[in-house]
Short mmCIF file of C-alpha atoms and ligand atoms in Angstrom, two decimals:
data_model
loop_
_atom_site.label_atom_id
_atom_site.label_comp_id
_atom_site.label_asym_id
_atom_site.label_seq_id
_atom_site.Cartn_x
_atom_site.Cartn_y
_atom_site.Cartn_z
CA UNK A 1 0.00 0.00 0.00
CA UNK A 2 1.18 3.40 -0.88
CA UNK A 3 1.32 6.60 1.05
CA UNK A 4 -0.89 8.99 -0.44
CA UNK A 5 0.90 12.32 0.65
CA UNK A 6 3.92 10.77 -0.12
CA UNK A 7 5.41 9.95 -3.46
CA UNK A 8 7.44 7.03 -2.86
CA UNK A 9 6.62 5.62 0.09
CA UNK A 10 4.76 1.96 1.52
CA UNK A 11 2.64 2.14 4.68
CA UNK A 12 3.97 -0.52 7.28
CA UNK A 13 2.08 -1.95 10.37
CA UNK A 14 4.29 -0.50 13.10
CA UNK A 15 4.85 -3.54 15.88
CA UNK A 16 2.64 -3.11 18.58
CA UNK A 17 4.36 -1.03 21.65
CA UNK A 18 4.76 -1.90 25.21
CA UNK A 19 2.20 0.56 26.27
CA UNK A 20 -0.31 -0.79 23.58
CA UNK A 21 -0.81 -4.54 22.54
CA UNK A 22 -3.35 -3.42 20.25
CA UNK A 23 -2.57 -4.00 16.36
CA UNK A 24 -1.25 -0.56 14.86
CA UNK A 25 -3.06 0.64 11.68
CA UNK A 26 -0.81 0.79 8.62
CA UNK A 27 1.50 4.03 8.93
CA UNK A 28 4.19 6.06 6.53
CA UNK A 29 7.39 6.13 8.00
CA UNK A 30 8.37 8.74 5.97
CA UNK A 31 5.47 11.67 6.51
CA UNK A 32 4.25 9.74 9.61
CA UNK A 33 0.74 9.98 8.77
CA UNK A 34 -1.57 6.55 9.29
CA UNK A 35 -4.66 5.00 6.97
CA UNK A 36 -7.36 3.61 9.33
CA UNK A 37 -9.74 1.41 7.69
CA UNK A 38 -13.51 1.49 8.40
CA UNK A 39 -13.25 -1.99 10.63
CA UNK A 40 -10.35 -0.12 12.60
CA UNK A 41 -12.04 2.87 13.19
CA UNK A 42 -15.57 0.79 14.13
CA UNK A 43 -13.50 -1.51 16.46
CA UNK A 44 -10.89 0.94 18.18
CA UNK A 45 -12.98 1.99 20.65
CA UNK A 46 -10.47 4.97 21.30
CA UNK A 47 -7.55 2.27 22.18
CA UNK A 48 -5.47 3.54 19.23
CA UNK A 49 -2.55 6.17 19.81
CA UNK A 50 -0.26 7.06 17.31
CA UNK A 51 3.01 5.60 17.86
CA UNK A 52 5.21 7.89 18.99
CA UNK A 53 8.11 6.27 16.71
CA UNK A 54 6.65 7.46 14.12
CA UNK A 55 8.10 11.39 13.87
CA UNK A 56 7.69 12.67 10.19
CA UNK A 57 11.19 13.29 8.22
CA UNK A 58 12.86 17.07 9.48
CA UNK A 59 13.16 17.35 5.78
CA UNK A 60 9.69 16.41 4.20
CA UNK A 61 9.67 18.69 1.47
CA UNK A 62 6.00 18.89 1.69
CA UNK A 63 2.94 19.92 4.09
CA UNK A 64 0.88 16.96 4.18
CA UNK A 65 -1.82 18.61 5.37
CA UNK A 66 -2.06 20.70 2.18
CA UNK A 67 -2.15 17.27 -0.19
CA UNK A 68 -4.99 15.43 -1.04
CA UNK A 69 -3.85 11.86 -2.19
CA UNK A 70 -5.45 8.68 -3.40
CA UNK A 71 -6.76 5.73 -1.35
CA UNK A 72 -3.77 3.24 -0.31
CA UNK A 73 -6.62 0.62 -1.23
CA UNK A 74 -6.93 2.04 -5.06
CA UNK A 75 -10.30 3.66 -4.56
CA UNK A 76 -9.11 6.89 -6.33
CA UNK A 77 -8.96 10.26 -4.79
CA UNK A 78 -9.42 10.90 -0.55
CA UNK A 79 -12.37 13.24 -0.05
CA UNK A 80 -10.93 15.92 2.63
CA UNK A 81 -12.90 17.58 5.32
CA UNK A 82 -12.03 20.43 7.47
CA UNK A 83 -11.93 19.95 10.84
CA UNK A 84 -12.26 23.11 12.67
CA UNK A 85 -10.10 23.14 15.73
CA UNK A 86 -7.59 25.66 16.47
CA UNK A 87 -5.46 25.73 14.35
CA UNK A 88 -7.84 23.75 11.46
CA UNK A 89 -6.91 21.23 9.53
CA UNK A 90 -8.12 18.43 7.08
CA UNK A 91 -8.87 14.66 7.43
CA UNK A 92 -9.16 12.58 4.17
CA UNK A 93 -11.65 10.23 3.38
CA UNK A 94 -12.22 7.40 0.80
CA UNK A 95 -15.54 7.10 -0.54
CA UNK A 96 -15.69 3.93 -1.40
CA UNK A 97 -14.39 1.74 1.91
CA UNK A 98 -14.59 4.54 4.29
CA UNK A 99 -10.55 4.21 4.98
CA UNK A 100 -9.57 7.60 6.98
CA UNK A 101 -6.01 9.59 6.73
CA UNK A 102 -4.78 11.00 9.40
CA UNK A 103 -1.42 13.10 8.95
CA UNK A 104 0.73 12.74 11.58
CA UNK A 105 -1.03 14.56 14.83
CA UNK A 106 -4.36 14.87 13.56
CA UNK A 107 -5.35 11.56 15.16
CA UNK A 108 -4.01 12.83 18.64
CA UNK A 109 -5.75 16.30 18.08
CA UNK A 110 -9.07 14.23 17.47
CA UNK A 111 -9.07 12.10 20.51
CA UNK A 112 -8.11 14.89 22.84
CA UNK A 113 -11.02 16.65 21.68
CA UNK A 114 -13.49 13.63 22.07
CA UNK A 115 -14.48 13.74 18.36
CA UNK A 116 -13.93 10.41 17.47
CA UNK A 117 -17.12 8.86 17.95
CA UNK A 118 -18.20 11.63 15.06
CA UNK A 119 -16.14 11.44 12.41
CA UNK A 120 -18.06 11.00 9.38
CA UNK A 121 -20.13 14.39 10.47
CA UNK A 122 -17.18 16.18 9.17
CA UNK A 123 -17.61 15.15 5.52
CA UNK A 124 -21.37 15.64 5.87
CA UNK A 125 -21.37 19.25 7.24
CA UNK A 126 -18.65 20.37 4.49
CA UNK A 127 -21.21 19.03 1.80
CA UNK A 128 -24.14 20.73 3.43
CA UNK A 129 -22.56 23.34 3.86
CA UNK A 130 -22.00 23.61 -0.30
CA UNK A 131 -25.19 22.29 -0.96
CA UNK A 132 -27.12 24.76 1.36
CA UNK A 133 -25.07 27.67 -0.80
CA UNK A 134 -25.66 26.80 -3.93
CA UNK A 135 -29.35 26.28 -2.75
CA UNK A 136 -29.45 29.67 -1.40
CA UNK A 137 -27.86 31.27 -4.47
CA UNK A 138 -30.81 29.55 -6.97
CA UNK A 139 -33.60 30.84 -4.61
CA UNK A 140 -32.30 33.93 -4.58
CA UNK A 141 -31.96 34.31 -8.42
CA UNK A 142 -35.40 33.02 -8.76
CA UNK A 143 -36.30 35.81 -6.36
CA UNK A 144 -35.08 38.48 -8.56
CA UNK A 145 -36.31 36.98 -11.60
CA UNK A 146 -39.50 36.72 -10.01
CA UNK A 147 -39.50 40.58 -9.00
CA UNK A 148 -37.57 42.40 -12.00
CA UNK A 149 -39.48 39.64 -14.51
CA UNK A 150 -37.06 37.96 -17.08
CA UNK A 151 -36.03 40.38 -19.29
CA UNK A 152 -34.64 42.34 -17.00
CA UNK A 153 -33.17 39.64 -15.30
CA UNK A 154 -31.21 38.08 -18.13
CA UNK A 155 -30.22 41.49 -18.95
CA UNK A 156 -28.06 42.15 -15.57
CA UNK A 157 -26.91 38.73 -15.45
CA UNK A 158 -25.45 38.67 -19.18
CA UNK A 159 -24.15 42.39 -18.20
CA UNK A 160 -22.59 40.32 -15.15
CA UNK A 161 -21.26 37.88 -17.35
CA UNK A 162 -19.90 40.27 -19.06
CA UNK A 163 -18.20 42.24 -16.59
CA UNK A 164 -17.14 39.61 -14.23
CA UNK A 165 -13.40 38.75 -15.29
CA UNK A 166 -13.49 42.51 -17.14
CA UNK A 167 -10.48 44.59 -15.88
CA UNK A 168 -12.32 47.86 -16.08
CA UNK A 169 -15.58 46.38 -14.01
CA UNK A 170 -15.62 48.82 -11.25
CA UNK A 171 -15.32 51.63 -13.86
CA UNK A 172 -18.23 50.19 -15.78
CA UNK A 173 -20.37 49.69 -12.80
CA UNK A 174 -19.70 53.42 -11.73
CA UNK A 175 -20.68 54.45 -15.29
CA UNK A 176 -23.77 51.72 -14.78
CA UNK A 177 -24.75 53.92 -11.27
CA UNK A 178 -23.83 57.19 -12.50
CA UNK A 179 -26.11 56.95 -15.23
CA UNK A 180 -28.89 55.51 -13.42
CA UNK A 181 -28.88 58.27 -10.32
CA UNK A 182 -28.13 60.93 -13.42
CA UNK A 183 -31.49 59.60 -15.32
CA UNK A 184 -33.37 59.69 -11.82
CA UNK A 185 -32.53 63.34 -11.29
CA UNK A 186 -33.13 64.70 -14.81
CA UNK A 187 -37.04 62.53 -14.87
CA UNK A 188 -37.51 64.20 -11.41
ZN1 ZN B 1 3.82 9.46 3.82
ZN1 ZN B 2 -10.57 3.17 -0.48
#
């Protein structure tokens, strides 16, 4: 099994330590980070620590916390999830058989803070938390459309479209204000 932060590197079961006789789930001895599978994580009843002989390299070239990677298992791309403790950070999920990444600390951070029993919220507020957006964005629109009626409404959004990636758009929507207000006064 490959590490999925790391380009070259196997994950090894690390032999269990004095302190802990419990099997140790498959770890990079290179970054330090560990793959739990979905039977580990339903089984581990909070038994697992990570083992402190695991440090990462002092010269990883890389912040594993700011790669995404694949499943060790071949599943294809780990779905991350922020985890907002102080300072945040991201776990990585596969989709498929549930398998969990933790880089090295995030597992400690987790159990300190009693958040292990809820682990899969984190991928399901981060998608509600899209899904409720983009929800909020169509009722919206259909708001306005509703209230300016549609030819208005495709007007300002193909002007929008128009201006969006323009480099002069805050000129143009000056000019767009200026001769709105200017139109009021002279009707008044
Ligand atoms: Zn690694
Ligand atoms: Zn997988």
């Amino acid at each position: 099994m490959k590490c999925p932060k790391c380009k070259d590197s196997v994950l090894i079961r690390p032999l269990p330590t004095k302190e802990s006789r419990v099997r140790q789930p498959y770890s990079c001895t290179d970054c330090g980070g560990m793959w739990v599978t979905r039977e580990e994580m339903d089984s581990q009843d909070g038994v697992f620590t990570e083992n402190p002989s695991l440090e990462p390299d002092a010269d990883l070239p890389f912040d594993p916390d700011k790669r995404t990677g694949l499943c060790p298992l071949g599943h294809g791309l780990l779905i991350r999830a922020r985890v907002d403790l102080d300072p945040p950070f991201f776990l990585e999920r596969c989709s498929a058989c549930g398998g969990i990444w933790f880089d090295k600390g995030e597992w400690n951070r987790i159990a300190e803070n009693h958040l292990i029993d809820n682990l899969s919220d984190f991928w399901t507020s981060s998608w509600q938390r899209k899904h409720r957006q983009e929800k909020n964005r169509q009722s919206y629109l259909e708001m306005n459309k509703s209230i300016l009626g549609p030819e208005l409404y495709e007007e300002i959004l193909r002007l929008a479209d128009t201006l969006r990636d323009h480099p002069e758009k805050l000129r143009a929507m000056a000019l767009l204000r200026q001769e709105i207000l200017e139109s009021k006064e002279t009707a008044n």
